[in-house]
Coordinates of C-alpha atoms (C1' of nucleotides) in Angstrom, one line a residue:
Chain A
X1 CA -49.2 -34.8 27.8
X2 CA -49.1 -31.0 27.3
X3 CA -45.5 -31.1 26.8
X4 CA -45.9 -33.8 24.3
X5 CA -48.4 -31.8 22.7
X6 CA -45.9 -28.8 22.7
X7 CA -43.0 -30.8 21.3
X8 CA -45.5 -32.2 18.5
X9 CA -46.6 -28.7 17.7
X10 CA -43.2 -27.4 17.3
X11 CA -42.1 -30.1 15.1
X12 CA -44.8 -29.8 12.7
X13 CA -44.1 -26.0 12.5
X14 CA -40.7 -26.8 11.9
X15 CA -41.1 -29.6 9.2
X16 CA -43.1 -26.9 7.7
X17 CA -40.2 -24.6 7.0
X18 CA -41.5 -22.0 9.0
X19 CA -40.0 -19.9 12.3
X20 CA -41.1 -22.2 15.5
X21 CA -42.1 -19.1 17.4
X22 CA -43.8 -19.2 21.0
X23 CA -47.0 -17.9 19.3
X24 CA -47.1 -20.5 17.0
X25 CA -46.6 -23.3 19.1
X26 CA -48.8 -22.6 21.6
X27 CA -51.6 -22.3 19.3
X28 CA -51.0 -25.4 17.1
X29 CA -50.9 -27.0 21.1
X30 CA -54.1 -25.5 21.7
X31 CA -55.7 -26.9 18.5
X32 CA -54.2 -30.2 18.9
X33 CA -55.6 -30.4 22.5
X34 CA -59.0 -29.8 21.2
X35 CA -61.7 -32.1 20.2
X36 CA -63.8 -29.6 18.6
X37 CA -63.2 -26.8 16.1
X38 CA -62.7 -23.7 18.5
X39 CA -63.3 -19.8 17.1
X40 CA -60.3 -17.0 17.3
X41 CA -61.4 -15.9 20.9
X42 CA -61.6 -19.3 22.3
X43 CA -58.3 -19.6 21.3
X44 CA -57.2 -16.2 22.9
X45 CA -58.9 -17.4 26.0
X46 CA -57.0 -20.9 26.0
X47 CA -53.7 -18.7 26.1
X48 CA -52.2 -18.6 29.5
X49 CA -51.7 -14.8 31.1
X50 CA -48.2 -15.4 30.5
X51 CA -48.5 -15.0 26.6
X52 CA -51.1 -13.0 25.6
X53 CA -50.8 -12.1 21.6
X54 CA -52.0 -9.6 19.7
X55 CA -55.4 -10.4 18.0
X56 CA -53.8 -9.7 14.6
X57 CA -50.8 -12.0 14.9
X58 CA -53.0 -14.6 16.4
X59 CA -55.3 -14.0 12.8
X60 CA -52.0 -14.4 11.0
X61 CA -50.8 -17.3 12.7
X62 CA -53.7 -19.1 12.2
X63 CA -54.0 -18.1 8.6
X64 CA -50.1 -19.7 8.3
X65 CA -51.1 -22.6 10.1
X66 CA -54.0 -23.2 7.6
X67 CA -51.6 -22.3 4.4
X68 CA -49.4 -25.2 5.6
X69 CA -52.2 -27.8 5.9
X70 CA -51.7 -28.3 10.0
X71 CA -55.1 -27.0 10.9
X72 CA -58.1 -26.2 8.4
X73 CA -61.0 -23.5 9.0
X74 CA -64.6 -24.3 9.3
X75 CA -67.5 -22.1 7.9
X76 CA -70.4 -21.3 9.8
X77 CA -73.6 -19.7 9.6
X78 CA -72.7 -17.0 12.4
X79 CA -70.1 -15.6 10.2
X80 CA -67.4 -16.6 12.6
X81 CA -64.3 -18.7 11.5
X82 CA -63.5 -21.6 13.4
X83 CA -60.1 -23.6 13.5
X84 CA -59.3 -27.4 13.8
X85 CA -55.8 -29.4 14.0
X86 CA -55.9 -31.5 11.0
X87 CA -55.7 -35.2 12.4
X88 CA -54.0 -37.5 9.7
X89 CA -57.5 -38.6 9.2
X90 CA -58.9 -35.5 7.6
X91 CA -55.6 -33.8 6.4
X92 CA -56.0 -35.2 2.8
X93 CA -59.7 -36.3 3.1
X94 CA -62.9 -34.4 2.9
X95 CA -65.0 -34.4 5.8
X96 CA -68.2 -33.0 7.5
X97 CA -69.1 -31.1 10.3
X98 CA -71.4 -30.7 13.1
X99 CA -72.9 -28.0 14.8
X100 CA -74.9 -27.7 17.5
X101 CA -77.8 -25.2 16.8
X102 CA -77.9 -24.5 21.1
X103 CA -74.5 -24.4 22.4
X104 CA -72.7 -23.3 19.1
X105 CA -70.4 -26.3 19.6
X106 CA -68.5 -27.6 16.4
X107 CA -66.9 -30.9 15.8
X108 CA -65.4 -32.8 12.6
X109 CA -67.5 -36.0 11.6
X110 CA -65.7 -38.9 9.9
X111 CA -65.2 -38.9 6.3
X112 CA -67.9 -38.1 3.8
X113 CA -70.1 -41.6 3.1
X114 CA -71.2 -39.8 -0.1
X115 CA -69.3 -39.5 -3.5
X116 CA -66.6 -37.0 -3.5
X117 CA -68.0 -35.2 -6.6
X118 CA -71.4 -34.2 -7.1
X119 CA -73.6 -33.9 -10.0
X120 CA -73.7 -30.4 -11.6
X121 CA -75.4 -28.9 -14.3
X122 CA -73.4 -28.8 -17.5
X123 CA -70.6 -26.9 -18.0
X124 CA -69.8 -26.7 -14.2
X125 CA -66.6 -28.3 -12.8
X126 CA -66.5 -29.8 -9.1
X127 CA -64.1 -29.0 -6.8
X128 CA -65.0 -29.6 -3.2
X129 CA -67.7 -30.2 -0.8
X130 CA -68.6 -28.3 2.3
X131 CA -71.3 -30.2 4.8
X132 CA -72.3 -29.1 7.7
X133 CA -75.0 -31.0 9.6
X134 CA -76.7 -29.1 12.4
X135 CA -78.7 -30.6 15.3
X136 CA -78.3 -30.8 19.4
X137 CA -75.0 -32.1 20.6
X138 CA -75.0 -34.4 23.8
X139 CA -75.0 -32.2 26.3
X140 CA -77.9 -30.1 24.6
X141 CA -80.4 -32.7 23.7
Chain B
X1 CA -93.3 -10.3 -17.2
X2 CA -92.2 -8.1 -14.8
X3 CA -95.6 -7.1 -13.8
X4 CA -96.5 -10.5 -13.5
X5 CA -93.7 -10.8 -10.9
X6 CA -94.7 -7.9 -8.9
X7 CA -98.5 -9.0 -8.6
X8 CA -97.0 -12.4 -7.5
X9 CA -95.0 -10.8 -4.9
X10 CA -97.5 -8.4 -3.2
X11 CA -99.9 -11.6 -3.4
X12 CA -97.4 -13.5 -1.3
X13 CA -96.8 -11.1 0.9
X14 CA -100.4 -10.4 1.9
X15 CA -101.0 -14.1 1.9
X16 CA -98.1 -14.2 4.7
X17 CA -100.1 -11.7 6.7
X18 CA -97.9 -8.6 6.6
X19 CA -98.1 -5.2 4.8
X20 CA -97.7 -4.7 1.1
X21 CA -95.1 -2.3 1.0
X22 CA -93.5 -1.0 -2.1
X23 CA -90.1 -2.1 -0.8
X24 CA -90.9 -5.7 0.2
X25 CA -93.0 -5.8 -3.1
X26 CA -90.1 -4.8 -5.0
X27 CA -87.7 -6.9 -3.1
X28 CA -89.4 -10.5 -3.5
X29 CA -90.1 -9.4 -6.9
X30 CA -86.2 -9.2 -7.5
X31 CA -85.7 -12.3 -5.8
X32 CA -88.2 -14.2 -7.7
X33 CA -86.9 -13.2 -11.0
X34 CA -83.4 -14.4 -10.1
X35 CA -81.9 -17.7 -10.8
X36 CA -79.1 -17.1 -8.4
X37 CA -79.0 -16.4 -4.4
X38 CA -77.8 -12.8 -4.2
X39 CA -76.3 -10.6 -1.4
X40 CA -77.9 -8.1 0.3
X41 CA -75.6 -5.4 -1.8
X42 CA -76.8 -7.1 -5.2
X43 CA -80.4 -6.6 -4.3
X44 CA -79.7 -3.0 -3.5
X45 CA -77.8 -2.5 -6.8
X46 CA -81.1 -3.9 -8.6
X47 CA -83.4 -1.6 -7.2
X48 CA -84.6 1.1 -9.3
X49 CA -83.3 4.6 -8.7
X50 CA -86.5 5.8 -8.0
X51 CA -86.9 3.7 -5.2
X52 CA -83.7 3.5 -2.9
X53 CA -84.1 1.9 0.4
X54 CA -82.2 2.4 3.3
X55 CA -79.8 -0.5 4.2
X56 CA -81.3 -1.3 7.3
X57 CA -84.9 -1.3 5.8
X58 CA -83.5 -4.1 3.2
X59 CA -82.0 -5.9 6.0
X60 CA -85.1 -6.1 8.1
X61 CA -87.4 -6.8 4.7
X62 CA -85.2 -9.7 4.3
X63 CA -85.5 -11.0 7.6
X64 CA -89.2 -10.4 7.6
X65 CA -89.4 -12.3 4.1
X66 CA -87.1 -15.4 5.5
X67 CA -89.1 -15.6 8.5
X68 CA -92.2 -16.0 6.6
X69 CA -90.9 -18.6 4.7
X70 CA -90.9 -16.6 1.0
X71 CA -87.3 -16.7 0.6
X72 CA -84.2 -18.3 2.3
X73 CA -81.1 -17.4 3.8
X74 CA -77.7 -19.0 2.1
X75 CA -74.4 -19.1 4.4
X76 CA -71.2 -18.6 2.6
X77 CA -67.7 -18.8 3.4
X78 CA -66.9 -15.0 2.7
X79 CA -69.6 -14.3 5.6
X80 CA -72.2 -12.7 3.8
X81 CA -75.5 -13.6 3.5
X82 CA -77.4 -14.4 0.3
X83 CA -80.8 -14.6 -0.2
X84 CA -83.1 -16.8 -2.7
X85 CA -86.6 -16.9 -3.2
X86 CA -88.2 -20.1 -2.0
X87 CA -89.6 -21.8 -5.1
X88 CA -92.2 -24.5 -4.3
X89 CA -89.7 -27.0 -4.9
X90 CA -87.5 -25.8 -1.9
X91 CA -89.9 -24.4 0.3
X92 CA -90.4 -27.7 2.1
X93 CA -87.3 -29.1 1.3
X94 CA -83.8 -29.6 1.8
X95 CA -81.6 -28.7 -1.1
X96 CA -77.8 -28.1 -1.5
X97 CA -76.3 -25.0 -2.9
X98 CA -73.1 -24.5 -5.3
X99 CA -70.8 -21.7 -5.1
X100 CA -68.5 -20.9 -7.9
X101 CA -65.2 -20.3 -6.4
X102 CA -64.1 -17.8 -9.0
X103 CA -67.1 -15.4 -9.7
X104 CA -68.6 -16.1 -6.3
X105 CA -72.0 -16.9 -8.0
X106 CA -74.4 -19.2 -5.8
X107 CA -77.0 -21.2 -7.4
X108 CA -79.3 -23.6 -5.6
X109 CA -79.2 -27.3 -6.7
X110 CA -81.8 -30.0 -6.9
X111 CA -83.1 -31.9 -3.7
X112 CA -80.6 -33.6 -1.9
X113 CA -80.0 -37.2 -3.0
X114 CA -78.4 -38.3 0.3
X115 CA -80.3 -39.6 3.3
X116 CA -82.2 -36.4 5.2
X117 CA -80.7 -37.5 8.1
X118 CA -77.1 -38.5 9.1
X119 CA -75.6 -40.6 11.3
X120 CA -74.0 -39.0 14.4
X121 CA -72.2 -39.8 17.7
X122 CA -74.6 -41.1 20.3
X123 CA -76.7 -38.7 22.2
X124 CA -76.7 -36.3 19.0
X125 CA -79.6 -35.4 17.5
X126 CA -80.1 -34.9 14.3
X127 CA -81.9 -31.4 12.5
X128 CA -80.7 -30.9 9.1
X129 CA -78.1 -30.5 6.7
X130 CA -76.4 -27.4 5.2
X131 CA -74.5 -28.6 2.1
X132 CA -72.3 -26.2 -0.6
X133 CA -70.7 -27.7 -3.3
X134 CA -67.9 -25.6 -4.8
X135 CA -66.2 -25.2 -8.0
X136 CA -66.1 -23.6 -11.3
X137 CA -69.4 -22.1 -13.0
X138 CA -70.0 -23.0 -16.7
X139 CA -68.9 -19.1 -17.3
X140 CA -65.5 -19.3 -15.2
X141 CA -64.5 -23.1 -16.2
Chain C
dA1 C1' -110.9 11.2 7.3
dA2 C1' -109.1 10.0 11.6
dA3 C1' -106.7 6.4 14.3
dT4 C1' -103.5 2.9 15.2
dA5 C1' -99.9 -0.1 14.7
dA6 C1' -96.5 -1.5 11.6
dA7 C1' -92.3 -0.1 8.6
dC8 C1' -89.0 3.0 7.6
dG9 C1' -84.9 6.3 7.8
dC10 C1' -81.0 7.6 10.3
dA11 C1' -77.5 7.4 13.7
dA12 C1' -75.2 5.1 16.1
dT13 C1' -73.3 0.6 17.4
dA14 C1' -71.2 -4.2 17.4
dA15 C1' -68.4 -8.0 15.6
dC16 C1' -65.1 -10.2 13.1
dG17 C1' -61.5 -9.6 10.2
dT18 C1' -57.8 -7.1 7.2
dT19 C1' -53.6 -3.8 6.2
dG20 C1' -49.9 -0.8 6.8
dC21 C1' -45.7 0.0 9.0
dA22 C1' -42.2 0.3 12.6
dA23 C1' -40.3 -2.8 16.3
dT24 C1' -38.9 -7.0 17.7
dG25 C1' -37.0 -11.6 17.6
dA26 C1' -35.5 -16.4 15.4
dT27 C1' -32.4 -18.1 12.3
dT28 C1' -28.4 -17.9 9.5
dT29 C1' -23.8 -16.0 8.6
dT30 C1' -19.5 -14.4 9.6
Chain D
dA1 C1' -20.3 -15.4 20.4
dA2 C1' -21.9 -11.3 17.5
dA3 C1' -23.8 -9.2 13.5
dA4 C1' -26.7 -9.4 9.9
dT5 C1' -31.2 -10.7 8.0
dC6 C1' -35.7 -11.4 7.1
dA7 C1' -40.0 -13.3 8.8
dT8 C1' -42.8 -12.3 12.7
dT9 C1' -45.1 -9.1 16.0
dG10 C1' -47.6 -5.6 18.1
dC11 C1' -49.9 -1.2 17.5
dA12 C1' -53.2 2.0 15.3
dA13 C1' -56.1 2.5 11.8
dC14 C1' -59.4 0.8 8.9
dG15 C1' -62.8 -2.1 6.2
dT16 C1' -67.1 -4.9 5.8
dT17 C1' -71.5 -6.7 7.2
dA18 C1' -75.0 -7.0 10.0
dT19 C1' -77.8 -5.1 14.4
dT20 C1' -80.1 -1.8 17.7
dG21 C1' -82.8 2.2 19.3
dC22 C1' -85.7 5.7 18.4
dG23 C1' -88.4 9.5 16.4
dT24 C1' -90.9 9.8 11.8
dT25 C1' -93.8 8.0 7.9
dT26 C1' -97.4 5.1 5.7
dA27 C1' -100.2 1.2 5.0
dT28 C1' -104.5 -0.4 6.5
dT29 C1' -108.4 -0.3 9.4
dT30 C1' -112.3 2.0 11.9

DNA sequence: AAATAAACGCAATAACGTTGCAATGATTTT
DNA sequence: AAAATCATTGCAACGTTATTGCGTTTATTT
């Protein structure tokens, strides 16, 4: 199972025209294996002892992956970025996020059941919507 | 005009059961005079030379005002809090925010034309929605 | 005017993220 | 297969925003 993810990650990276380094592959594997959006720190903790990356390297790898649209960053009110692999469903489509106000878990919700644009004042131009629903997750409620 | 805001601010603070200090009054006046949500730094810059507050004091005053529901904090993807006075319209109602991707200006949009709750996975409990529309403001587009 | 407790200012600290630069290593070229 | 090349990495230092502790000041009450 994990090997499959690993190969999958490597291929995705190569197809994006970047170097398939151990770190990038591992990071993308971790994100592909994860249901929820996780922080820089959480990714660090999931790295095996045998492959501890420098904080900066991790930041840069994440930035690169996001630039290649293999993952996306999620804003949060705790001023910490969370990262999530782009499933096909999400890659070309906007979607909402859910954040548990107790355990801070973040998951992606399915696509937006609202209009893709939004009524704005005159002269304003719409680009995108960022929507986070807050509440309690199944474990915390 | 400004004096009116000043008195208004002072009254709001007293009604909330707090000490009407020069700093708090001034800060709330500034926020009441502002159309958009502004940052800690921007508030600092709008303070008169004759009343420069310590950064920490400003943070604490803002926190206090938010706790009393006189203002509210707005999350943003640049990891900077923005603050906005609670008009009656907004105080008891959720609303969306707009952020210009070029000049970083943030304004409050009118109340949400979407359902107040949101379809969540089984076991999850809804609390609130946080919605930011991004695009270009009238000046930047 | 004195008492009191809330607010303030200063200094230090925390957390997250970024930048510059020399060293390493994945790919390509020979 | 070895050398060349340039993207990527690791380290150290730095930047920004925000928070905490504590002694001092000040708005309000007595």
